[in-house]
Coordinates of C-alpha atoms in Angstrom, one line a residue:
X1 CA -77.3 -12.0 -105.8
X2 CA -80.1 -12.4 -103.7
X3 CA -80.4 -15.1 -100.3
X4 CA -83.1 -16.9 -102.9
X5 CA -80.7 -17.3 -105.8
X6 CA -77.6 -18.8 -103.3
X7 CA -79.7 -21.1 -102.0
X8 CA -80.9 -22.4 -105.4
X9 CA -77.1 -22.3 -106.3
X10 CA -76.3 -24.6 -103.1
X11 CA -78.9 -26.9 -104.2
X12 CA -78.3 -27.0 -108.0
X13 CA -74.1 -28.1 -106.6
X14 CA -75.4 -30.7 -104.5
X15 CA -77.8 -32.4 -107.3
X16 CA -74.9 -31.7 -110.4
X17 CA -72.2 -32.9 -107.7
X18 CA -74.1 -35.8 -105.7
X19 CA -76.8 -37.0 -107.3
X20 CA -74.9 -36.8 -111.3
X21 CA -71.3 -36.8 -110.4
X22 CA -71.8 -39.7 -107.7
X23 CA -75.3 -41.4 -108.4
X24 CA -76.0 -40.7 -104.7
X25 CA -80.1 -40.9 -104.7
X26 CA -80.5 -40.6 -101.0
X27 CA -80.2 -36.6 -102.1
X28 CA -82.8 -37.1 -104.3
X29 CA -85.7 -36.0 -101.7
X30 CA -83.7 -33.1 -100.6
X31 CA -83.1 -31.6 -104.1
X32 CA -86.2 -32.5 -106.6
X33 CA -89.4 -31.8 -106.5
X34 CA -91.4 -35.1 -106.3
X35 CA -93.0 -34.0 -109.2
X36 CA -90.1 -32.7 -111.3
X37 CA -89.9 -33.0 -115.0
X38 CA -86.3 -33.4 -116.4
X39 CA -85.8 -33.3 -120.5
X40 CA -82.9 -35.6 -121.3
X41 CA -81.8 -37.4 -123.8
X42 CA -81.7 -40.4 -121.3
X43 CA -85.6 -40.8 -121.6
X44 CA -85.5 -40.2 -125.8
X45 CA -89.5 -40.8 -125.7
X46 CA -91.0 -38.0 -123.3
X47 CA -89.6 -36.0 -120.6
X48 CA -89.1 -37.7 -117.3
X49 CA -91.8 -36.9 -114.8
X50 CA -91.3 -37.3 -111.1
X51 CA -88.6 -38.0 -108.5
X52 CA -89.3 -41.9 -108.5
X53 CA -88.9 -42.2 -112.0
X54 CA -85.7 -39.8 -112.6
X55 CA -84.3 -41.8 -109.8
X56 CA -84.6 -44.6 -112.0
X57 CA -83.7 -43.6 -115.1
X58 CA -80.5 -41.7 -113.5
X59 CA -79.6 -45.1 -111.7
X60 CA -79.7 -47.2 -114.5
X61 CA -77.3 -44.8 -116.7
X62 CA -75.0 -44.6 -113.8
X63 CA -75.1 -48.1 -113.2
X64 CA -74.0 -48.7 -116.6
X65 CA -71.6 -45.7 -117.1
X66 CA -69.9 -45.2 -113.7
X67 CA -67.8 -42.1 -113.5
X68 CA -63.5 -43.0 -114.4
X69 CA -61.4 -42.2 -111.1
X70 CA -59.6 -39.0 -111.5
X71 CA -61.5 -38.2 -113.8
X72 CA -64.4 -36.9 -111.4
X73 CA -67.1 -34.0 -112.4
X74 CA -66.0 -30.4 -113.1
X75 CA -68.0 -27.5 -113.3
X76 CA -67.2 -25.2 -115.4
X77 CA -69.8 -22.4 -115.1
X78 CA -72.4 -22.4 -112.6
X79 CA -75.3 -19.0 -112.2
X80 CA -78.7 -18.1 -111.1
X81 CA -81.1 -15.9 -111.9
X82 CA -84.7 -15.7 -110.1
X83 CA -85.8 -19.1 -110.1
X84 CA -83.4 -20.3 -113.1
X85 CA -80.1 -22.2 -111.7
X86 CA -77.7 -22.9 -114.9
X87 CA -74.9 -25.4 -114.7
X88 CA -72.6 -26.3 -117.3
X89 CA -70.3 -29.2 -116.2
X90 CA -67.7 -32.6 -117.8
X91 CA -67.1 -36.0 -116.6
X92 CA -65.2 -38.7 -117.7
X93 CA -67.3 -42.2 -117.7
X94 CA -66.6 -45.4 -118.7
X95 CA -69.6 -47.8 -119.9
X96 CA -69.0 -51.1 -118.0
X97 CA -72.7 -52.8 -118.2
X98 CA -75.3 -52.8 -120.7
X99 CA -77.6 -49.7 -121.0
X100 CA -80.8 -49.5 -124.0
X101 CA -79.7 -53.0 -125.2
X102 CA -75.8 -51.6 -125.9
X103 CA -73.3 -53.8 -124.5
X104 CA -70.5 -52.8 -122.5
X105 CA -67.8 -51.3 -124.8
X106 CA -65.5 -50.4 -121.8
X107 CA -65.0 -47.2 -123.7
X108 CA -64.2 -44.3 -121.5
X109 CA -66.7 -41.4 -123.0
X110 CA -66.5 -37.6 -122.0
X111 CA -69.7 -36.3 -121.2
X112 CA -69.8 -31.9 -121.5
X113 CA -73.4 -31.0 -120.4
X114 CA -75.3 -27.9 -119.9
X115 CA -78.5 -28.1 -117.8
X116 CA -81.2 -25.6 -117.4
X117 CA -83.2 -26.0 -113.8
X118 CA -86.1 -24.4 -112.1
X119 CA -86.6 -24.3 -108.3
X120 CA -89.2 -23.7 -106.7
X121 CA -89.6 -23.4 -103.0
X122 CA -85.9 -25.0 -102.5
X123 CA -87.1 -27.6 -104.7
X124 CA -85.5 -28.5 -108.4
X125 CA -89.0 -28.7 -110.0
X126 CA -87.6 -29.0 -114.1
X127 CA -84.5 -29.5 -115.3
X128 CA -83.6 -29.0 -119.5
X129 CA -80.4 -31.0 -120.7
X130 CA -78.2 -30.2 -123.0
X131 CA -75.6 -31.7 -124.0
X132 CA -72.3 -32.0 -126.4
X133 CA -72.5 -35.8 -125.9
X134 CA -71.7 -37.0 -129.8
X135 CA -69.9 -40.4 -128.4
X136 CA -72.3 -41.6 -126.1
X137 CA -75.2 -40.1 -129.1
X138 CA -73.0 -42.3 -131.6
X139 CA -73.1 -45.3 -129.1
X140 CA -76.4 -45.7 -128.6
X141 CA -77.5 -44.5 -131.9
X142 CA -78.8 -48.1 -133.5
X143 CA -80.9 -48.3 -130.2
X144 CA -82.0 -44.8 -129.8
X145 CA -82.9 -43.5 -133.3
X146 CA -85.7 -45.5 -133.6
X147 CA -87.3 -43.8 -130.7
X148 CA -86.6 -40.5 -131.6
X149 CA -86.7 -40.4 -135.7
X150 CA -90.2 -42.0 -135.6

């Protein structure tokens, strides 16, 4: 492995662990490029371009879907490869508040992602999600098909 590829490794843990598994933005400026583009299904209607605005976006669904105690992330597979970082990780989160117009449920929903980032310069500068989420797709479904089955 080369000295590039560990440090995109150590920044790719600190973004999956801090800024997903915690919702700790402050790490936000030390991790993403302020123009990174993230594809998620948490912005159904375009990718997310920008720091600012995945700080936002990433807020609001962590607001709303706060990680269970005990329950906190794993990572289960974690490489890199040039400029490629790929993580693959579960949490356990339970949807307290409104998020897209859903009210709270209170349901505790698993979440088993994959994500696909590029760095750049020790920056994340595009991250591609995917994810086996079919509760949380099944949850928001009356509010998200609409945007994406146009």
């Amino acid at each position: 492995m080369t000295p590039t590829e560990e440090q995109n490794l150590a920044i790719a843990r600190v973004f999956v662990e801090q800024f997903l598994g915690k919702g700790d933005m402050t790490v936000a400026a030390d991790v993403l490029d302020e123009h990174v583009q993230a594809i998620t299904g948490l912005k159904p209607d375009g990718p997310i371009n920008g720091r600012d605005a995945y700080k936002q976006v990433f807020s609001a669904f962590f607001d709303a879907f706060p990680p269970l105690p005990g329950f906190e992330m794993m990572i289960e597979d974690m490489f890199a490869a040039g400029d490629r970082v790929v993580v693959r990780f579960r949490s356990v989160q339970k949807h307290t508040k409104e998020f897209f117009g859903v009210p709270a449920t209170n349901r505790d929903i698993t979440f088993i992602e994959t994500h696909v980032m590029r760095l750049r310069e020790g920056k994340i500068v595009e991250n591609v999600v995917s994810a086996t989420n079919l509760e949380f797709e099944m949850l928001m479904a009356p509010v998200l098909t609409p945007l994406i089955l146009k």
